[in-house]
Amino acid sequence: MRQVRIGADGPEVSVLCLGTMTFGNQTPEAEAHRQIDMAAERGVSFMDTAEMYPVNPVRAETVGRTEEIIGNWLRKSGRRGDWTLATKAGGQGGQARGGEPITGASIRRALDASLRRLGTEHVELYQFHWPNRGSYMFRQNWGFDPSRQDRAAILANMAECLETLAALKAEGKIGHWGLSNESAWGMAQWIRLADEGLGPRPIALQNEYSLLCRLYDTDLAELGHNEQVTLLAFSPAGAGMLTGKYVGDVTPEGSRRVNQPDLNGRMTARSMAAVDAYLKIAREAGLDLQQMAIAWTLTRPFPVLPIIGATRDWHLENALKAADLVLTEDVLKAIAAAHKAHPMPY
């Protein structure tokens, strides 16, 4: 599988990343281990997780279960060296660690707990799952209100976190770090403070990005290009909508929609109309919709690497084929036209 570098000086990894957020809930441990085996056999070398996983739903009693499942595989296989591992610390208001905010002290506690569960002494990429101040991701963009933010307090917290990250990097517990569900302003401040010598530069930003969710396409795309920050695109198949499995308003057994009927705000009349448009493009080109959607992310004019996740191994097997799929100019033009006809469907 083709290799790419994360950021300017991060690790070189496979062009697809294995997502794990269903491990321990929708995906039982034995199935999760089969998925890791399958991904490794196909050349995937990058795996992403988080302390709060599994999801759908997120529950305090299951926090850390996904990391434990991955740790069990690593111990059983002895193949830690084959993988670049990424995990995340939950932010303020989450289920992990009582919902405490991200601070210098909480970063260290969260990381140490993740390392124990994963059974490793370090992770190559450590990420903050969402900002303490909140985020416009997860459909919160429709009512986003930054007017209550305290700039001085935010910057002071960033400085404290960068100091801790520098120490953790020096201790060998993390190789690099990144953000998730962050904004252009937030990323710019982290980079500015790092460049002023307060700590290491972030190399990646993990935000939702797909044919249906293109908030990244303007300011963040420009930042990603000029600052060499790689987008780790989660939900590149639109939370399963871009597989076509929900067409006709159906709810397949075992799917995310069983627990989230509206897919956390993604399932709307407008989004289903957009799915129909993309499905038509795929069928006319003789393509699988999910593979087309994932392959499309790899054509974007900024550094990007899609995270693919699956509840079952045959879902993963299909998604992995996107790594070698080259979309024609006709398909790309049709996708661009469909996007203009169905902008921001959720």
Short mmCIF file of C-alpha atoms in Angstrom, two decimals:
data_model
loop_
_atom_site.label_atom_id
_atom_site.label_comp_id
_atom_site.label_asym_id
_atom_site.label_seq_id
_atom_site.Cartn_x
_atom_site.Cartn_y
_atom_site.Cartn_z
CA MET A 1 0.00 0.00 0.00
CA ARG A 2 1.20 3.51 -0.83
CA GLN A 3 2.93 5.34 2.02
CA VAL A 4 2.57 9.01 3.00
CA ARG A 5 4.15 11.17 5.67
CA ILE A 6 2.06 12.82 8.38
CA GLY A 7 2.94 16.50 8.59
CA ALA A 8 6.40 17.75 7.72
CA ASP A 9 8.39 15.40 9.94
CA GLY A 10 5.93 12.83 11.26
CA PRO A 11 5.94 9.09 10.70
CA GLU A 12 5.54 7.54 7.26
CA VAL A 13 2.35 5.48 7.23
CA SER A 14 -0.04 3.66 4.92
CA VAL A 15 -2.35 5.89 2.88
CA LEU A 16 -5.33 4.43 4.76
CA CYS A 17 -5.68 4.40 8.56
CA LEU A 18 -7.62 1.74 10.45
CA GLY A 19 -10.31 3.28 12.64
CA THR A 20 -11.39 1.40 15.75
CA MET A 21 -14.25 3.29 17.40
CA THR A 22 -16.68 0.33 17.18
CA PHE A 23 -14.28 -2.17 18.81
CA GLY A 24 -15.87 -3.39 22.04
CA ASN A 25 -19.43 -2.40 21.24
CA GLN A 26 -20.74 -3.06 17.71
CA THR A 27 -17.59 -5.05 16.97
CA PRO A 28 -16.74 -7.83 19.46
CA GLU A 29 -13.09 -8.41 20.38
CA ALA A 30 -12.58 -11.50 18.19
CA GLU A 31 -14.00 -9.63 15.19
CA ALA A 32 -11.86 -6.58 16.01
CA HIS A 33 -8.74 -8.76 16.04
CA ARG A 34 -9.70 -10.21 12.64
CA GLN A 35 -10.00 -6.67 11.29
CA ILE A 36 -6.53 -5.76 12.57
CA ASP A 37 -5.14 -8.93 10.98
CA MET A 38 -6.88 -8.17 7.68
CA ALA A 39 -5.69 -4.55 7.61
CA ALA A 40 -2.11 -5.62 8.32
CA GLU A 41 -2.24 -8.24 5.56
CA ARG A 42 -3.37 -5.54 3.10
CA GLY A 43 -0.49 -3.23 4.06
CA VAL A 44 -2.16 -0.90 6.56
CA SER A 45 0.34 0.28 9.16
CA PHE A 46 -1.55 3.11 10.89
CA MET A 47 -4.24 2.61 13.55
CA ASP A 48 -6.26 5.29 15.35
CA THR A 49 -8.14 4.98 18.63
CA ALA A 50 -9.15 7.08 21.65
CA GLU A 51 -9.54 6.71 25.40
CA MET A 52 -13.32 7.28 25.19
CA TYR A 53 -13.94 4.52 22.59
CA PRO A 54 -16.07 2.54 21.87
CA VAL A 55 -18.90 4.78 20.67
CA ASN A 56 -22.56 4.35 19.63
CA PRO A 57 -23.17 5.02 22.46
CA VAL A 58 -20.29 6.44 24.50
CA ARG A 59 -20.63 5.30 28.11
CA ALA A 60 -18.48 5.96 31.15
CA GLU A 61 -18.35 2.23 31.93
CA THR A 62 -16.88 1.37 28.50
CA VAL A 63 -14.23 4.13 28.35
CA GLY A 64 -10.90 2.54 27.43
CA ARG A 65 -12.34 -0.77 26.21
CA THR A 66 -11.19 -0.24 22.62
CA GLU A 67 -7.62 0.49 23.72
CA GLU A 68 -7.68 -2.69 25.82
CA ILE A 69 -8.80 -4.74 22.79
CA ILE A 70 -5.97 -3.29 20.69
CA GLY A 71 -3.52 -3.90 23.53
CA ASN A 72 -4.62 -7.53 23.73
CA TRP A 73 -3.96 -7.95 20.00
CA LEU A 74 -0.52 -6.32 20.30
CA ARG A 75 0.45 -8.57 23.21
CA LYS A 76 -0.86 -11.71 21.52
CA SER A 77 0.73 -10.98 18.14
CA GLY A 78 3.99 -9.40 19.27
CA ARG A 79 3.67 -7.05 16.28
CA ARG A 80 3.79 -3.64 17.97
CA GLY A 81 6.61 -2.63 15.63
CA ASP A 82 4.37 -3.09 12.58
CA TRP A 83 2.00 -0.30 13.63
CA THR A 84 2.01 3.46 14.00
CA LEU A 85 -0.43 4.03 16.87
CA ALA A 86 -2.52 7.13 17.46
CA THR A 87 -4.84 7.76 20.38
CA LYS A 88 -6.66 10.73 21.90
CA ALA A 89 -7.37 12.38 25.23
CA GLY A 90 -11.02 13.27 25.80
CA GLY A 91 -11.85 16.94 26.29
CA GLN A 92 -14.02 18.87 28.70
CA GLY A 93 -17.50 17.47 29.23
CA GLY A 94 -16.75 13.99 27.95
CA GLN A 95 -17.23 10.60 29.60
CA ALA A 96 -13.53 9.99 30.28
CA ARG A 97 -11.94 11.05 33.57
CA GLY A 98 -15.16 12.63 34.85
CA GLY A 99 -15.30 15.08 31.97
CA GLU A 100 -12.34 17.12 33.19
CA PRO A 101 -10.77 19.63 30.77
CA ILE A 102 -7.51 19.09 28.95
CA THR A 103 -4.71 20.53 31.10
CA GLY A 104 -1.06 19.74 31.62
CA ALA A 105 -1.89 17.41 34.51
CA SER A 106 -4.86 15.70 32.83
CA ILE A 107 -2.88 15.07 29.62
CA ARG A 108 -0.30 13.10 31.57
CA ARG A 109 -2.95 11.10 33.46
CA ALA A 110 -4.88 10.33 30.29
CA LEU A 111 -1.79 9.30 28.35
CA ASP A 112 -0.44 7.06 31.10
CA ALA A 113 -3.80 5.27 31.30
CA SER A 114 -3.93 4.84 27.52
CA LEU A 115 -0.40 3.42 27.44
CA ARG A 116 -1.31 0.88 30.13
CA ARG A 117 -4.38 -0.24 28.22
CA LEU A 118 -2.50 -0.44 24.93
CA GLY A 119 0.38 -2.29 26.57
CA THR A 120 3.02 -0.01 25.07
CA GLU A 121 5.53 2.54 26.32
CA HIS A 122 4.74 5.15 23.69
CA VAL A 123 2.38 6.21 20.92
CA GLU A 124 3.56 7.77 17.70
CA LEU A 125 0.71 10.31 17.63
CA TYR A 126 -1.20 11.76 20.59
CA GLN A 127 -4.27 13.92 19.95
CA PHE A 128 -6.70 16.15 21.85
CA HIS A 129 -10.18 14.85 20.98
CA TRP A 130 -11.89 18.26 21.04
CA PRO A 131 -11.08 21.71 22.44
CA ASN A 132 -12.01 22.68 25.98
CA ARG A 133 -13.77 25.75 24.59
CA GLY A 134 -16.06 23.62 22.43
CA SER A 135 -16.25 22.95 18.71
CA TYR A 136 -18.45 23.59 15.71
CA MET A 137 -18.06 19.99 14.58
CA PHE A 138 -20.80 17.34 14.87
CA ARG A 139 -23.50 19.60 13.39
CA GLN A 140 -22.85 22.31 15.98
CA ASN A 141 -21.87 24.66 13.14
CA TRP A 142 -25.54 25.59 12.66
CA GLY A 143 -25.64 27.41 15.98
CA PHE A 144 -21.95 28.02 16.68
CA ASP A 145 -21.37 30.93 19.10
CA PRO A 146 -17.77 31.82 20.00
CA SER A 147 -18.74 35.06 21.80
CA ARG A 148 -18.27 33.58 25.29
CA GLN A 149 -14.73 32.41 24.65
CA ASP A 150 -12.00 33.90 26.86
CA ARG A 151 -9.01 34.40 24.55
CA ALA A 152 -6.47 34.96 27.32
CA ALA A 153 -7.56 31.85 29.21
CA ILE A 154 -7.53 29.75 26.04
CA LEU A 155 -4.00 30.82 25.13
CA ALA A 156 -2.74 30.27 28.68
CA ASN A 157 -4.15 26.73 28.61
CA MET A 158 -2.54 26.10 25.22
CA ALA A 159 0.82 27.22 26.59
CA GLU A 160 0.47 24.89 29.58
CA CYS A 161 -0.47 21.95 27.34
CA LEU A 162 2.44 22.59 24.98
CA GLU A 163 4.86 22.55 27.90
CA THR A 164 3.54 19.15 28.99
CA LEU A 165 3.64 17.79 25.43
CA ALA A 166 7.29 18.87 25.14
CA ALA A 167 8.07 16.98 28.35
CA LEU A 168 6.21 13.86 27.20
CA LYS A 169 8.05 13.92 23.90
CA ALA A 170 11.39 14.25 25.69
CA GLU A 171 10.43 11.28 27.90
CA GLY A 172 9.73 9.19 24.80
CA LYS A 173 6.04 8.67 25.61
CA ILE A 174 4.83 10.41 22.45
CA GLY A 175 6.44 10.89 19.08
CA HIS A 176 4.23 13.68 17.74
CA TRP A 177 0.89 15.26 18.55
CA GLY A 178 -2.19 16.62 16.86
CA LEU A 179 -5.70 17.98 17.33
CA SER A 180 -9.19 16.75 16.56
CA ASN A 181 -12.46 18.63 15.95
CA GLU A 182 -10.43 21.86 15.94
CA SER A 183 -10.97 25.10 14.01
CA ALA A 184 -8.71 27.19 11.77
CA TRP A 185 -8.27 29.80 14.52
CA GLY A 186 -7.42 27.13 17.08
CA MET A 187 -4.91 25.44 14.81
CA ALA A 188 -3.29 28.78 13.96
CA GLN A 189 -2.83 29.56 17.66
CA TRP A 190 -1.34 26.16 18.48
CA ILE A 191 1.10 26.55 15.59
CA ARG A 192 2.00 30.14 16.51
CA LEU A 193 2.70 29.27 20.14
CA ALA A 194 4.75 26.24 19.12
CA ASP A 195 6.78 28.36 16.70
CA GLU A 196 7.43 30.80 19.56
CA GLY A 197 9.18 27.94 21.37
CA LEU A 198 6.50 26.85 23.84
CA GLY A 199 6.39 23.26 22.63
CA PRO A 200 6.20 20.92 19.62
CA ARG A 201 4.20 21.77 16.51
CA PRO A 202 1.03 19.80 15.82
CA ILE A 203 1.36 17.68 12.69
CA ALA A 204 -2.22 16.48 12.17
CA LEU A 205 -5.86 17.48 12.53
CA GLN A 206 -8.53 14.78 12.79
CA ASN A 207 -11.83 16.26 11.60
CA GLU A 208 -14.85 14.79 9.88
CA TYR A 209 -14.50 14.98 6.10
CA SER A 210 -16.38 13.29 3.28
CA LEU A 211 -18.44 14.00 0.17
CA LEU A 212 -21.22 14.96 2.61
CA CYS A 213 -19.17 16.98 5.12
CA ARG A 214 -16.79 19.48 3.55
CA LEU A 215 -16.28 22.12 6.25
CA TYR A 216 -12.51 21.61 5.86
CA ASP A 217 -12.42 22.73 2.23
CA THR A 218 -11.58 26.43 2.68
CA ASP A 219 -9.69 27.98 5.62
CA LEU A 220 -8.47 24.69 7.07
CA ALA A 221 -7.44 23.40 3.65
CA GLU A 222 -5.31 26.51 3.18
CA LEU A 223 -3.80 26.10 6.64
CA GLY A 224 -3.13 22.41 6.05
CA HIS A 225 -1.25 23.13 2.85
CA ASN A 226 0.83 26.06 4.06
CA GLU A 227 1.58 24.73 7.56
CA GLN A 228 2.05 21.08 6.51
CA VAL A 229 -0.71 19.77 8.75
CA THR A 230 -2.26 16.49 7.58
CA LEU A 231 -6.02 16.05 7.77
CA LEU A 232 -6.89 12.67 9.26
CA ALA A 233 -10.35 12.44 7.73
CA PHE A 234 -12.79 10.54 9.90
CA SER A 235 -16.09 9.20 8.56
CA PRO A 236 -14.99 9.43 4.89
CA ALA A 237 -17.98 7.22 4.07
CA GLY A 238 -20.39 9.60 5.79
CA ALA A 239 -21.05 7.42 8.85
CA GLY A 240 -22.10 4.61 6.50
CA MET A 241 -24.44 6.68 4.33
CA LEU A 242 -21.94 6.58 1.47
CA THR A 243 -22.08 2.81 1.36
CA GLY A 244 -25.68 3.02 0.15
CA LYS A 245 -26.91 0.73 2.93
CA TYR A 246 -29.45 3.25 4.21
CA VAL A 247 -30.96 4.04 0.81
CA GLY A 248 -34.72 3.63 1.02
CA ASP A 249 -34.66 4.72 4.68
CA VAL A 250 -33.78 1.24 5.90
CA THR A 251 -31.93 0.32 9.09
CA PRO A 252 -29.77 -2.78 8.63
CA GLU A 253 -29.37 -5.01 11.68
CA GLY A 254 -26.20 -4.20 13.63
CA SER A 255 -25.69 -0.85 11.89
CA ARG A 256 -25.00 2.42 13.66
CA ARG A 257 -28.52 3.58 12.87
CA VAL A 258 -29.94 1.01 15.29
CA ASN A 259 -28.62 3.15 18.15
CA GLN A 260 -28.61 6.50 16.31
CA PRO A 261 -31.72 6.74 14.09
CA ASP A 262 -30.60 10.08 12.61
CA LEU A 263 -26.87 9.17 12.69
CA ASN A 264 -26.19 11.95 15.16
CA GLY A 265 -27.82 14.58 12.96
CA ARG A 266 -26.44 13.37 9.64
CA MET A 267 -29.56 11.62 8.35
CA THR A 268 -31.72 14.30 6.73
CA ALA A 269 -33.83 14.55 3.59
CA ARG A 270 -31.12 16.70 2.01
CA SER A 271 -28.31 14.29 2.88
CA MET A 272 -30.21 11.33 1.45
CA ALA A 273 -30.78 13.30 -1.77
CA ALA A 274 -27.02 13.91 -1.90
CA VAL A 275 -26.36 10.19 -1.35
CA ASP A 276 -28.67 9.39 -4.25
CA ALA A 277 -26.68 11.76 -6.48
CA TYR A 278 -23.34 10.19 -5.56
CA LEU A 279 -24.76 6.69 -5.87
CA LYS A 280 -25.88 7.52 -9.42
CA ILE A 281 -22.36 8.70 -10.28
CA ALA A 282 -20.83 5.51 -8.88
CA ARG A 283 -23.25 3.22 -10.69
CA GLU A 284 -22.80 4.96 -14.03
CA ALA A 285 -19.01 4.62 -13.65
CA GLY A 286 -19.22 0.99 -12.52
CA LEU A 287 -17.82 1.84 -9.09
CA ASP A 288 -18.62 0.87 -5.53
CA LEU A 289 -19.97 3.97 -3.75
CA GLN A 290 -17.97 3.49 -0.56
CA GLN A 291 -14.73 2.94 -2.47
CA MET A 292 -15.42 5.99 -4.64
CA ALA A 293 -16.06 8.15 -1.58
CA ILE A 294 -12.84 7.08 0.17
CA ALA A 295 -10.74 7.33 -3.00
CA TRP A 296 -12.11 10.84 -3.60
CA THR A 297 -10.63 12.08 -0.32
CA LEU A 298 -7.18 11.09 -1.62
CA THR A 299 -7.59 13.44 -4.60
CA ARG A 300 -7.93 16.59 -2.50
CA PRO A 301 -5.44 19.48 -2.94
CA PHE A 302 -4.14 19.41 0.64
CA PRO A 303 -2.48 16.77 2.85
CA VAL A 304 -5.13 14.19 3.79
CA LEU A 305 -5.33 10.60 4.93
CA PRO A 306 -8.72 8.87 5.42
CA ILE A 307 -9.57 6.81 8.48
CA ILE A 308 -11.65 3.78 7.55
CA GLY A 309 -13.68 1.89 10.12
CA ALA A 310 -16.05 -1.04 9.90
CA THR A 311 -18.35 -2.99 12.17
CA ARG A 312 -17.65 -6.26 10.31
CA ASP A 313 -14.61 -7.61 8.50
CA TRP A 314 -16.32 -7.79 5.10
CA HIS A 315 -17.14 -4.07 5.38
CA LEU A 316 -13.45 -3.42 5.97
CA GLU A 317 -12.39 -5.65 3.09
CA ASN A 318 -14.50 -3.55 0.72
CA ALA A 319 -13.19 -0.24 2.07
CA LEU A 320 -9.55 -1.31 1.77
CA LYS A 321 -9.90 -1.59 -2.01
CA ALA A 322 -10.18 2.21 -2.19
CA ALA A 323 -6.40 2.51 -1.69
CA ASP A 324 -5.77 1.43 -5.29
CA LEU A 325 -8.77 3.10 -6.92
CA VAL A 326 -8.01 5.94 -9.35
CA LEU A 327 -10.99 8.12 -10.20
CA THR A 328 -11.31 9.44 -13.76
CA GLU A 329 -11.65 13.11 -14.61
CA ASP A 330 -15.24 12.49 -15.67
CA VAL A 331 -16.07 11.05 -12.25
CA LEU A 332 -14.36 13.93 -10.46
CA LYS A 333 -16.27 16.47 -12.56
CA ALA A 334 -19.54 14.71 -11.80
CA ILE A 335 -18.73 14.73 -8.08
CA ALA A 336 -17.97 18.45 -8.21
CA ALA A 337 -21.30 19.12 -9.93
CA ALA A 338 -23.16 17.02 -7.37
CA HIS A 339 -21.48 18.93 -4.54
CA LYS A 340 -22.67 22.26 -5.96
CA ALA A 341 -26.19 20.86 -6.26
CA HIS A 342 -26.16 19.42 -2.70
CA PRO A 343 -23.91 21.65 -0.56
CA MET A 344 -23.68 21.12 3.22
CA PRO A 345 -26.48 18.54 3.43
CA TYR A 346 -26.05 18.28 7.24
#
